[in-house]
Amino acid sequence: MQGEDKLAGMLYDRRPKPAFNQRMIMVRFSPSSLLSTVAALFLAAVVGIVLAVSNERVTGLDWQVDENTVTVSGQVAEAAELKNAHVMTVASSNVYFNITPDDLIPEPDVLPKFAMVQEFMARQQRLADVLKAPVLTLILANGDELNVPLRNRHLSDLPIDFWLQIIAGFLGLMITAGVWSYKPQLLSARIFLISGVGFALLCSTLAYYSTRELAISELAFRIAHAGNRLGMVLLTYGGSALLWHYPSQLGKFPFGRVTFVVALLAWTNETMQWIDTPFHSYFDLFFICTTLSFVNGMLQWRRSKDQPLERAALRWLLLSFLISFSLIWLLYVLPIVLTSALQLDLVVASYIVLCVFLGIAVGISRYRIFDLERWWLAVWLWFLSGMLVFIVDIALITLLDIGVLSSLTLTILIVGWLYFPLRQRVLRRFMGRQSQPLKELLPNILSFMLTPHTREKAEEFWQSLLDQAIRPIQQEIDKQPSEQFAIEDDGMVLRAPSIDGQYSLELAGCDGGRRLFSHSDISVLQQCYDLIRFGEHQYMLREDATNRERERIMRDLHDDVGAKLLTLIHRVPDPYADMARSALTTLRETIFSLGNDNDRPLDEFMASLREECIDRCEAANCELHWQVPATGNCKVTAHVQINLSRVIRECMTNSLKHSQPKNIWITMSLTDAFEIDMHLEHDGPAVPVQNWQANNGMLNMFRRMNELAGTITFDDREGQGVDINLRFPVPL
């Protein structure tokens, strides 16, 4: 009874069951498992195609269409080598078939009407029946008859075009599957996968029947052609539906469902060959779908005008579609519609379409299309590398008929020497310039850390390092502080902390706007930031220790040497007292210069210097002419004060002692280059400069000006004195 109640409960349980969705796939399967499954299914399909190809009957000769004739070249067992021999008829078992150039067209889509395609398929069946015999008789235009043995097609008979088509389809499928495997819940990713499946179906079926030697059975041809048309429908539908839904859905209208139903109805009409369309039965649908794609793209463009991130991704997406499909229209579709003849090689056409998928893959690494990070391209290429090793290995074993060990060796050489270098160039070229690695930035950081600097200089260096590392379009200071790096506006903006943590830096447009900010950028910048902060901390510790030692020396000089000099001043006679007094003044100036907090306004310093010069001129019966303008908020350090005052003092001493002038002029100006320009001149007699002999006073003046990163020059005034010019930079 209890078991019956349990069964009844199960039968009548009306609670809603969880709906199956794409997200459930990711719970059970990882992206790599999904990619491997898709790759395995495609390879299984390729194996099926190869098995179907092996049933094709071939002669092993080279059949070509030369204008309006069919020619054949190659070695026939019972005759000399044929070279472009004109073939009129092929026969076997008393069945004759007049072969025409139309029988060798690689793609029946060039025929505009269904009746023409039906006739083509019927002729393919009759020609395939002729090829069932063991020997094929070729009747040439000159009346000669040649018997050619027939055999099943070998894998080595397949032309390179066959494999190129397979590779194109595989790449397109794996790109779309790679996007879908990481974003299965995203509708646009699912639509993108549909277009990739369509492209793979188109290329693989095209590889089967477009590379046939003469003919395949009508049933096999119709199945392959229907698959090819289904692939074209899915590809073009995917393009138009993708641009309806990405970056954002254009409206509530169920565009994807409606167009999918219409596309399937059109494909059914093509397969059953019911009703011809007005212009071209096989390309009218392609024209409609591509037109819808461009219209949807323009609508998305207008809609994203105020959304720079979406517009950047959309620009890349539209360029990929526009360039590829425009080339297909101009070089492939339009000539077929106008002339009913194939003007563009099918392999070239397939690879032009493949550029849509390759362009989107590159766009993912640059603009995070489908919300995927830049690592996606690297992951996808690594997966492709593994698949490439497998494919090359199998191809070498099959085509060259070599041993397993030799095949593996050649595979490693081919993939290692050719593919991997090419892969690295693709990553460097299309993933955008990464932020500079730490090893390239480290020399600049170490050089700055070992150079004395202020906190302001550290902030300036940090800002310049950010410009060097990631080359943003714009860098602005935000008063809002930030303790860590952060990516904002979906990768368009990176916020970085300042060195002192009092504000933040807002950087927009990574690498000149060519890519979005990524976590790898943050990793590099965080290491640089930590190094600079560590260097700043160590620098402050050194400065603190230096200041403490400086203060100890200042105290010792003041308390010990200063006290002794002061005692001498009061105990020794005047000549020696004056010397002690001068030494005490020099000592006080030295102690003053050792202080870190002795910056002084330039105007105040120049005023005290003027008072000293006036006193000395009055004692020497000389008049001082002082022309020094106000300099505003300009300040000078104790180091500048001591060196400049001693240079001026030495110049005054030499002028008053050796020339005994009546007037001395001192002028000063502040140049646009933030340099102090001072001139001293007098009207007393002077020895020409070239006759001067360097002494300690002169050498000390040059040394002090050199410490100020300045210059001192002496110019004769034709026996009327000497002009002394001082110039040195000063911080504002």
XYZ file of C-alpha atoms in Angstrom:
732
model
C 0.000 0.000 0.000
C 2.825 2.360 0.832
C 4.490 1.653 -2.510
C 1.213 2.431 -4.359
C 0.883 5.752 -2.528
C 4.430 6.651 -3.482
C 3.759 5.765 -7.130
C 0.526 7.791 -7.103
C 2.373 10.715 -5.624
C 4.906 10.576 -8.406
C 2.196 10.371 -11.070
C 0.126 13.221 -9.734
C 2.918 15.509 -8.565
C 2.117 18.811 -10.309
C 5.023 20.799 -8.900
C 6.932 22.639 -11.642
C 10.102 20.903 -12.754
C 13.242 22.962 -13.322
C 13.450 23.925 -16.969
C 16.421 22.653 -18.941
C 18.653 25.462 -20.120
C 22.087 26.065 -21.466
C 23.489 26.897 -18.031
C 22.902 23.270 -16.947
C 25.413 22.166 -19.577
C 28.190 24.052 -17.817
C 27.333 22.333 -14.540
C 28.117 18.963 -16.083
C 30.716 19.830 -18.740
C 33.689 22.151 -18.731
C 34.475 24.383 -21.755
C 37.371 22.130 -22.736
C 35.058 19.093 -22.679
C 32.541 20.886 -24.883
C 35.247 21.962 -27.315
C 36.652 18.445 -27.448
C 33.177 17.038 -28.099
C 32.523 19.475 -30.939
C 35.929 18.734 -32.445
C 35.342 14.987 -32.175
C 31.947 15.273 -33.881
C 33.436 17.295 -36.719
C 36.294 14.865 -37.179
C 33.794 12.005 -37.205
C 31.890 13.820 -39.959
C 35.156 14.262 -41.895
C 35.821 10.534 -41.573
C 32.343 9.889 -42.981
C 33.058 12.227 -45.899
C 36.376 10.510 -46.576
C 34.643 7.129 -46.584
C 32.072 8.479 -49.049
C 34.872 9.838 -51.228
C 36.524 6.416 -51.251
C 33.456 5.031 -53.105
C 33.950 7.472 -55.982
C 35.197 5.869 -59.210
C 38.142 7.728 -60.770
C 40.600 7.454 -63.633
C 43.530 9.146 -61.901
C 43.810 11.646 -64.796
C 43.609 15.420 -64.689
C 40.292 16.599 -66.136
C 39.934 20.278 -67.012
C 37.531 22.629 -68.799
C 39.200 24.616 -71.578
C 36.766 27.200 -72.923
C 33.895 25.052 -74.296
C 35.709 21.723 -74.301
C 36.699 19.052 -71.807
C 40.373 18.139 -71.811
C 42.346 15.414 -70.058
C 46.014 15.100 -69.165
C 48.070 12.329 -67.654
C 49.641 8.959 -68.311
C 47.477 6.208 -69.811
C 48.868 2.676 -69.487
C 48.477 1.685 -73.143
C 49.349 5.029 -74.740
C 51.703 7.903 -74.508
C 51.154 10.656 -71.975
C 48.117 12.802 -72.735
C 48.359 16.574 -72.600
C 45.150 18.596 -72.834
C 43.536 16.012 -75.090
C 40.000 17.009 -76.133
C 37.504 14.351 -74.943
C 34.160 14.132 -76.710
C 32.612 10.959 -75.246
C 33.217 8.489 -72.473
C 31.864 4.951 -72.678
C 31.744 1.625 -70.900
C 29.791 -1.571 -71.511
C 28.332 -0.099 -74.718
C 26.912 2.866 -72.757
C 28.023 6.192 -74.270
C 27.983 9.568 -72.591
C 28.765 12.836 -74.376
C 30.651 14.805 -71.750
C 30.313 18.610 -71.654
C 31.954 21.384 -69.581
C 28.737 21.742 -67.567
C 29.246 18.220 -66.207
C 32.435 19.360 -64.453
C 31.180 22.523 -62.748
C 32.256 22.298 -59.103
C 29.194 24.033 -57.648
C 25.664 23.571 -59.085
C 24.531 26.755 -57.292
C 25.780 28.700 -60.308
C 22.738 27.396 -62.223
C 19.945 29.954 -61.690
C 16.887 27.697 -62.020
C 15.845 24.434 -60.415
C 15.180 22.733 -63.762
C 18.802 23.273 -64.788
C 19.982 21.773 -61.494
C 17.705 18.756 -61.958
C 19.136 18.177 -65.430
C 22.664 18.502 -64.020
C 21.936 15.947 -61.274
C 20.440 13.508 -63.806
C 23.528 13.756 -66.005
C 25.716 13.176 -62.945
C 23.827 9.933 -62.297
C 24.247 8.755 -65.913
C 27.952 9.586 -65.830
C 28.326 7.808 -62.475
C 26.673 4.726 -64.023
C 29.248 4.775 -66.834
C 32.048 4.917 -64.238
C 30.890 1.709 -62.525
C 32.645 -0.448 -65.125
C 36.280 -1.539 -64.608
C 37.445 0.241 -67.764
C 36.449 3.597 -69.250
C 36.818 4.273 -72.949
C 37.771 7.833 -73.915
C 36.751 8.934 -77.409
C 38.869 11.932 -78.377
C 38.010 14.699 -80.843
C 40.425 13.237 -83.406
C 38.602 9.885 -83.299
C 41.160 8.027 -81.162
C 39.870 5.692 -78.465
C 41.744 5.065 -75.240
C 40.893 2.556 -72.527
C 41.538 3.830 -69.010
C 41.222 1.551 -65.973
C 38.844 2.740 -63.244
C 39.372 2.345 -59.509
C 38.029 3.634 -56.251
C 39.451 6.955 -55.140
C 42.360 6.830 -52.714
C 42.930 9.286 -49.891
C 46.118 10.393 -51.613
C 44.028 11.348 -54.682
C 42.269 14.116 -52.775
C 43.460 17.549 -53.923
C 44.709 20.220 -51.560
C 41.438 22.117 -52.059
C 39.611 19.327 -50.238
C 41.742 19.708 -47.110
C 41.716 23.505 -47.265
C 37.913 23.471 -47.235
C 37.887 21.060 -44.281
C 40.358 23.232 -42.363
C 38.309 26.396 -43.037
C 35.140 24.738 -41.763
C 36.947 23.369 -38.716
C 38.392 26.767 -37.770
C 35.044 28.534 -38.128
C 33.264 25.883 -36.086
C 35.867 25.871 -33.299
C 35.855 29.669 -32.982
C 32.091 29.739 -32.522
C 32.149 26.674 -30.265
C 34.878 28.324 -28.217
C 32.655 31.342 -27.604
C 29.584 29.227 -26.838
C 31.445 26.883 -24.469
C 32.352 29.803 -22.199
C 29.059 31.702 -22.579
C 26.343 29.039 -23.186
C 23.703 31.137 -21.434
C 24.216 34.065 -23.837
C 21.694 34.086 -26.692
C 24.072 35.872 -29.054
C 26.718 33.186 -28.374
C 24.221 30.463 -29.311
C 23.330 32.267 -32.524
C 27.034 32.639 -33.256
C 27.424 28.871 -32.787
C 24.591 28.263 -35.283
C 26.435 30.324 -37.899
C 29.635 28.362 -37.177
C 27.839 25.035 -37.572
C 26.410 26.302 -40.850
C 29.855 27.347 -42.102
C 31.373 23.984 -41.151
C 28.519 22.161 -42.921
C 28.928 24.370 -45.980
C 32.695 23.824 -46.245
C 32.702 20.083 -45.562
C 29.974 19.277 -48.096
C 31.557 21.607 -50.621
C 34.871 19.786 -50.120
C 33.074 16.523 -50.937
C 31.403 17.313 -54.250
C 33.424 20.261 -55.592
C 36.650 18.215 -55.683
C 35.158 15.178 -57.446
C 37.035 13.996 -60.501
C 34.059 13.378 -62.817
C 30.849 12.373 -61.080
C 29.193 11.013 -57.977
C 25.767 9.414 -57.719
C 22.716 11.664 -57.885
C 21.541 10.646 -54.400
C 24.917 11.396 -52.802
C 25.135 14.682 -54.698
C 21.626 15.761 -53.687
C 22.239 14.939 -50.017
C 25.556 16.790 -50.004
C 24.083 19.735 -51.896
C 21.128 19.945 -49.505
C 23.579 19.954 -46.611
C 25.572 22.671 -48.326
C 22.475 24.839 -48.790
C 21.459 24.234 -45.160
C 24.896 25.415 -44.122
C 24.501 28.567 -46.212
C 21.068 29.214 -44.662
C 22.393 28.790 -41.111
C 25.409 30.986 -41.847
C 23.452 33.895 -43.288
C 20.654 33.541 -40.732
C 23.253 33.613 -37.943
C 24.696 36.875 -39.254
C 21.390 38.729 -39.408
C 20.099 37.324 -36.092
C 23.389 38.029 -34.311
C 23.293 41.690 -35.256
C 19.675 41.876 -34.046
C 20.617 40.598 -30.591
C 24.152 41.922 -30.106
C 25.282 44.114 -28.396
C 21.674 44.530 -27.212
C 18.348 43.347 -28.586
C 16.858 45.893 -30.986
C 13.235 45.276 -30.043
C 10.623 42.888 -28.713
C 9.854 41.465 -32.155
C 10.971 37.769 -32.252
C 13.307 38.446 -35.155
C 15.478 35.381 -34.555
C 12.609 32.899 -34.481
C 10.769 34.422 -37.434
C 13.813 34.624 -39.688
C 14.852 31.100 -38.689
C 11.446 29.712 -39.717
C 11.515 31.684 -42.979
C 15.055 30.509 -43.693
C 14.103 26.866 -43.098
C 11.098 27.233 -45.405
C 13.358 28.705 -48.078
C 15.816 25.840 -47.625
C 12.978 23.324 -47.918
C 11.923 24.983 -51.166
C 15.505 24.771 -52.464
C 15.826 21.127 -51.460
C 12.481 20.062 -52.911
C 12.930 22.464 -55.844
C 9.341 23.644 -55.851
C 9.278 27.314 -56.854
C 12.026 29.353 -58.523
C 12.680 32.795 -57.049
C 12.739 35.825 -59.383
C 16.466 36.497 -59.850
C 18.450 33.469 -58.735
C 16.925 30.499 -56.969
C 19.939 29.957 -54.733
C 21.178 33.477 -53.992
C 18.023 35.525 -53.465
C 17.860 34.299 -49.856
C 21.541 35.150 -49.395
C 20.853 38.680 -50.640
C 17.926 39.120 -48.218
C 19.827 37.814 -45.190
C 22.972 39.864 -45.817
C 20.842 42.970 -46.390
C 19.091 42.347 -43.060
C 22.509 41.942 -41.442
C 23.661 45.345 -42.665
C 20.348 46.989 -41.692
C 20.503 45.496 -38.201
C 24.113 46.583 -37.942
C 23.234 50.179 -38.779
C 20.389 50.155 -36.256
C 22.742 48.832 -33.594
C 25.247 51.541 -34.523
C 22.695 54.301 -34.036
C 21.513 52.784 -30.794
C 25.015 52.606 -29.292
C 25.982 56.248 -29.951
C 26.115 57.042 -26.213
C 27.728 53.744 -25.214
C 31.433 53.814 -26.171
C 32.193 50.257 -25.071
C 29.348 48.734 -27.079
C 30.213 50.915 -30.063
C 33.863 49.824 -29.979
C 32.858 46.143 -29.998
C 30.168 46.762 -32.606
C 32.604 48.619 -34.866
C 34.883 45.578 -34.971
C 31.950 43.225 -35.508
C 30.547 45.300 -38.366
C 33.936 45.606 -40.024
C 34.333 41.832 -39.933
C 30.912 41.311 -41.559
C 31.083 44.262 -43.934
C 34.488 43.500 -45.423
C 33.997 39.759 -45.803
C 30.434 39.755 -47.127
C 31.082 42.722 -49.420
C 33.955 40.808 -51.008
C 31.774 37.706 -51.339
C 29.069 39.765 -52.999
C 31.401 41.497 -55.439
C 33.718 38.614 -56.311
C 31.530 35.529 -55.927
C 27.762 36.126 -55.902
C 27.406 38.999 -58.367
C 29.373 37.315 -61.212
C 27.283 34.147 -60.737
C 24.005 36.074 -60.860
C 25.086 38.023 -63.959
C 26.893 35.318 -65.928
C 25.842 31.972 -64.358
C 29.549 31.161 -64.159
C 31.971 30.736 -61.295
C 34.600 33.502 -61.312
C 36.125 33.080 -57.837
C 37.832 29.941 -56.582
C 35.650 28.185 -54.000
C 38.518 27.843 -51.526
C 39.228 31.572 -51.711
C 35.529 32.294 -51.182
C 35.441 30.025 -48.119
C 38.440 31.735 -46.559
C 36.959 35.165 -47.194
C 33.924 34.071 -45.157
C 36.257 32.583 -42.536
C 37.655 36.093 -42.035
C 34.340 36.988 -40.330
C 35.021 34.426 -37.598
C 38.711 35.276 -37.357
C 37.879 38.977 -37.084
C 35.419 38.329 -34.272
C 38.011 36.171 -32.490
C 40.487 39.043 -32.637
C 37.764 41.450 -31.503
C 37.214 39.315 -28.406
C 40.818 39.891 -27.339
C 40.592 43.635 -27.952
C 37.031 44.666 -27.084
C 35.656 41.740 -25.050
C 32.972 40.819 -27.579
C 30.468 38.396 -25.972
C 31.801 39.583 -22.565
C 34.885 37.375 -22.923
C 38.291 38.446 -21.621
C 41.442 38.641 -23.777
C 42.679 35.309 -22.388
C 40.027 33.592 -24.515
C 42.085 33.851 -27.706
C 45.156 32.398 -26.009
C 43.112 29.497 -24.580
C 41.499 28.822 -27.955
C 44.852 28.846 -29.733
C 46.273 26.396 -27.195
C 43.361 24.037 -27.862
C 43.883 24.483 -31.591
C 47.566 23.642 -31.098
C 46.664 20.270 -29.608
C 44.187 19.561 -32.391
C 46.758 20.586 -34.990
C 49.295 18.091 -33.673
C 46.682 15.333 -33.944
C 45.534 16.356 -37.439
C 49.061 16.705 -38.847
C 50.059 13.364 -37.365
C 47.081 11.545 -38.920
C 47.578 13.352 -42.248
C 51.246 12.347 -42.473
C 50.495 8.710 -41.662
C 47.677 8.608 -44.221
C 49.070 10.690 -47.075
C 52.769 9.831 -46.928
C 52.312 6.243 -45.749
C 55.124 6.517 -43.185
C 55.619 4.908 -39.800
C 54.098 6.162 -36.572
C 57.441 7.254 -35.072
C 58.529 9.099 -38.209
C 55.131 10.738 -38.457
C 55.298 11.943 -34.845
C 58.784 13.386 -35.405
C 57.698 15.292 -38.517
C 54.574 16.513 -36.749
C 56.601 17.968 -33.883
C 58.958 19.673 -36.341
C 56.158 21.127 -38.465
C 54.065 22.359 -35.558
C 57.052 23.549 -33.523
C 58.866 25.356 -36.333
C 55.936 26.692 -38.318
C 52.754 26.895 -36.270
C 53.969 28.009 -32.854
C 56.083 30.953 -34.144
C 53.135 32.024 -36.289
C 50.824 31.658 -33.277
C 53.025 33.911 -31.160
C 53.051 36.568 -33.865
C 49.271 36.418 -34.057
C 48.993 36.816 -30.284
C 51.371 39.789 -30.245
C 49.792 41.433 -33.278
C 46.086 40.994 -32.654
C 45.738 40.806 -28.893
C 46.988 44.302 -28.692
C 50.065 45.588 -26.963
C 50.244 44.265 -23.437
C 51.306 46.568 -20.672
C 55.094 46.701 -20.504
C 56.516 43.863 -18.398
C 58.035 44.672 -15.051
C 61.567 43.896 -16.237
C 61.347 46.757 -18.770
C 60.056 49.225 -16.192
C 62.367 48.140 -13.377
C 65.487 50.116 -14.488
C 63.545 53.390 -14.405
C 62.045 52.546 -11.013
C 65.424 51.672 -9.481
C 67.066 54.762 -10.964
C 64.386 56.974 -9.445
C 64.488 55.228 -6.065
C 68.259 55.790 -5.801
C 67.984 59.497 -6.665
C 67.166 62.072 -3.950
C 63.654 63.381 -4.517
C 60.626 64.918 -2.880
C 57.167 63.455 -2.446
C 55.939 65.681 -5.289
C 58.629 64.245 -7.553
C 57.526 60.721 -6.580
C 53.948 61.505 -7.623
C 55.174 62.944 -10.941
C 57.307 59.864 -11.568
C 54.355 57.545 -10.808
C 52.164 59.379 -13.299
C 54.861 59.243 -15.987
C 55.370 55.529 -15.287
C 51.651 54.896 -15.829
C 51.893 56.674 -19.183
C 54.906 54.573 -20.132
C 53.403 51.257 -19.024
C 49.909 51.375 -20.546
C 49.848 54.507 -22.743
C 46.362 55.757 -21.844
C 44.561 58.302 -23.989
C 43.939 60.489 -20.961
C 45.108 60.654 -17.360
C 43.270 62.808 -14.833
C 43.540 63.401 -11.089
C 40.441 62.569 -9.055
C 40.210 64.014 -5.534
C 38.437 60.844 -4.409
C 41.172 58.615 -2.895
C 41.537 54.964 -3.847
C 43.457 52.298 -1.980
C 43.680 49.799 -4.833
C 43.513 49.470 -8.599
C 40.072 49.030 -10.137
C 38.742 48.546 -13.684
C 35.660 50.663 -14.367
C 33.248 51.329 -17.234
C 33.592 47.768 -18.553
C 37.318 48.085 -19.134
C 37.418 51.598 -20.585
C 38.800 53.203 -17.401
C 41.423 52.147 -14.864
C 41.544 53.818 -11.458
C 44.965 53.839 -9.795
C 45.922 55.040 -6.300
C 48.390 57.868 -5.769
C 51.645 57.248 -3.932
C 50.534 59.151 -0.843
C 46.967 57.772 -1.022
C 45.437 61.267 -0.886
C 43.815 61.072 -4.326
C 43.428 58.684 -7.269
C 44.378 58.714 -10.933
C 41.781 58.002 -13.614
C 43.238 56.553 -16.825
C 41.041 56.218 -19.911
C 41.666 54.266 -23.123
C 44.371 51.632 -22.697
C 47.143 51.472 -25.307
C 45.933 54.570 -27.087
C 42.346 53.277 -27.087
C 43.191 50.119 -29.029
C 42.178 47.735 -26.251
C 40.471 47.517 -22.879
C 42.147 47.377 -19.509
C 42.688 43.868 -18.170
C 43.752 42.175 -14.962
C 47.222 41.611 -16.409
C 47.621 45.403 -16.549
C 46.665 45.631 -12.882
C 49.146 42.874 -12.004
C 52.073 44.722 -13.600
C 51.073 48.128 -12.216
C 50.499 46.725 -8.733
C 54.061 45.388 -8.673
C 55.401 48.752 -9.836
C 53.293 50.549 -7.234
C 54.490 48.274 -4.434
C 58.115 48.801 -5.483
C 57.766 52.583 -5.499
C 55.959 52.585 -2.159
C 58.671 50.343 -0.685
C 61.361 52.609 -2.123
C 59.581 55.659 -0.701
C 59.433 54.023 2.723
C 63.137 53.174 2.627
C 63.978 56.659 1.376
C 62.026 58.237 4.228
C 63.847 56.006 6.740
C 67.197 57.102 5.303
C 66.139 60.746 5.354
C 64.996 60.439 8.952
C 68.302 58.863 9.990
C 70.224 61.526 8.063
C 68.237 64.317 9.703
C 68.858 62.911 13.167
C 72.595 62.713 12.491
C 72.575 66.214 11.025
C 70.841 67.577 14.098
C 73.417 65.878 16.341
C 76.264 67.477 14.385
C 74.541 70.861 14.528
C 74.153 70.597 18.288
C 77.776 69.574 18.759
C 79.015 72.440 16.580
C 76.800 74.974 18.331
C 77.404 73.796 21.898
C 81.092 73.010 21.623
C 82.817 74.887 18.801
C 80.477 77.880 19.001
C 80.948 78.244 22.723
C 84.734 78.155 22.385
C 84.747 80.773 19.589
C 82.502 83.020 21.672
C 84.966 82.695 24.580
C 87.840 83.695 22.275
C 85.942 86.778 21.088
C 85.742 88.078 24.673
C 89.256 87.109 25.794
C 91.669 87.821 22.932
C 92.783 91.204 21.529
C 90.914 92.853 18.671
C 92.750 91.478 15.615
C 92.274 87.947 16.868
C 88.788 88.705 18.160
C 87.761 89.818 14.669
C 89.032 86.536 13.254
C 87.127 84.592 15.913
C 84.030 86.658 15.247
C 84.294 85.902 11.491
C 84.778 82.200 12.255
C 81.718 82.240 14.499
C 79.663 83.868 11.728
C 80.834 81.191 9.282
C 80.014 78.480 11.793
C 76.500 79.829 12.283
C 75.989 79.949 8.514
C 77.210 76.359 8.230
C 74.829 75.222 10.957
C 72.069 77.162 9.230
C 72.803 75.429 5.921
C 72.513 72.013 7.556
C 68.908 72.617 8.581
C 66.051 71.172 6.497
C 63.454 73.725 7.529
C 65.399 76.863 6.694
C 63.791 77.673 3.345
C 63.367 81.421 3.058
C 61.514 83.733 0.693
C 63.879 85.019 -1.972
C 62.796 88.621 -1.361
C 63.629 88.351 2.340
C 66.998 86.745 1.636
C 67.917 89.385 -0.933
C 66.929 92.126 1.512
C 69.326 90.778 4.173
C 72.053 90.420 1.525
C 71.464 94.014 0.483
C 71.921 95.227 4.065
C 75.249 93.435 4.298
C 76.438 94.911 0.983
C 75.374 98.416 2.028
C 77.358 98.163 5.265
C 80.472 97.046 3.424
C 80.156 99.756 0.758
C 79.671 102.496 3.349
C 82.773 101.336 5.188
C 84.724 101.621 1.886
C 83.235 105.025 0.861
C 81.453 103.373 -2.093
C 77.869 103.805 -3.195
C 75.748 100.671 -3.825
C 73.142 100.686 -6.588
C 70.732 97.812 -5.876
C 68.163 96.857 -8.530
C 66.404 93.676 -7.497
C 62.659 93.298 -8.293
C 60.164 91.493 -6.079
C 59.872 87.797 -6.864
C 56.571 86.911 -5.177
C 56.327 83.467 -3.570
C 59.710 82.224 -4.746
C 61.683 80.546 -1.966
C 65.295 79.450 -1.739
C 66.815 76.699 0.369
C 69.503 77.185 2.983
C 71.952 75.590 0.560
C 71.219 78.242 -2.055
C 71.366 81.033 0.527
C 74.785 80.034 1.850
C 76.394 79.487 -1.556
C 74.972 82.623 -3.134
C 75.786 84.875 -0.166
C 79.381 83.633 -0.079
C 79.818 84.138 -3.834
C 78.436 87.711 -3.562
C 80.597 88.333 -0.488
C 83.731 87.189 -2.358
C 82.858 89.366 -5.356
C 82.342 92.394 -3.076
C 85.627 91.717 -1.256
C 87.621 91.502 -4.509
C 85.985 94.631 -5.948
C 86.483 96.787 -2.841
C 89.984 95.499 -2.139
C 91.579 95.525 -5.603
C 89.651 98.207 -7.518
C 88.460 100.611 -4.821
C 85.452 101.755 -6.937
C 83.195 104.688 -6.245
C 80.060 102.791 -7.368
C 78.943 99.190 -7.424
C 75.845 98.058 -9.306
C 74.023 94.834 -8.462
C 70.998 93.843 -10.560
C 68.900 90.686 -10.599
C 66.106 89.271 -12.781
C 64.071 86.075 -12.913
C 64.073 84.533 -16.412
C 61.251 82.633 -18.102
C 63.277 79.441 -17.572
C 62.979 79.973 -13.784
C 66.622 80.992 -13.446
C 68.106 83.812 -11.376
C 70.290 86.107 -13.464
C 72.539 88.481 -11.396
C 75.025 91.107 -12.617
C 77.713 92.872 -10.570
C 79.783 95.705 -11.978
C 81.843 98.638 -10.652
C 83.616 101.711 -11.996
C 87.047 101.115 -10.476
C 90.185 100.132 -12.368
C 90.644 96.425 -12.927
C 93.266 94.059 -14.218
C 92.153 92.420 -17.487
C 90.488 89.093 -16.906
C 93.018 87.190 -19.010
C 95.768 88.330 -16.609
C 94.022 87.036 -13.497
C 95.581 84.253 -11.496
C 93.296 81.671 -10.002
C 93.349 81.541 -6.206
C 91.285 79.817 -3.559
C 88.679 82.563 -3.594
C 88.129 82.241 -7.344
C 88.081 78.444 -7.225
C 85.585 78.469 -4.357
C 83.249 80.729 -6.318
C 83.287 78.313 -9.267
C 82.713 75.355 -6.934
C 79.761 77.026 -5.211
C 78.111 78.002 -8.493
C 78.628 74.451 -9.719
C 76.832 73.191 -6.602
C 73.936 75.428 -7.558
C 73.993 73.970 -11.098
C 74.805 77.486 -12.281
C 77.567 79.473 -13.940
C 79.748 82.500 -13.181
C 81.479 84.559 -15.892
C 83.757 87.607 -15.894
C 83.673 90.128 -18.780
C 86.052 93.082 -19.328
C 84.600 96.527 -19.979
C 87.616 97.901 -21.877
C 89.536 99.066 -18.838
C 86.505 100.475 -17.068
C 85.889 97.553 -14.756
C 84.624 94.013 -14.841
C 81.117 92.624 -15.237
C 80.396 89.547 -13.124
C 77.452 87.438 -14.288
C 75.778 84.771 -12.161
C 73.057 82.455 -13.403
C 71.508 79.446 -11.651
C 68.120 77.701 -11.475
C 65.862 78.192 -8.510
C 62.756 76.164 -7.523
C 59.489 78.052 -7.542
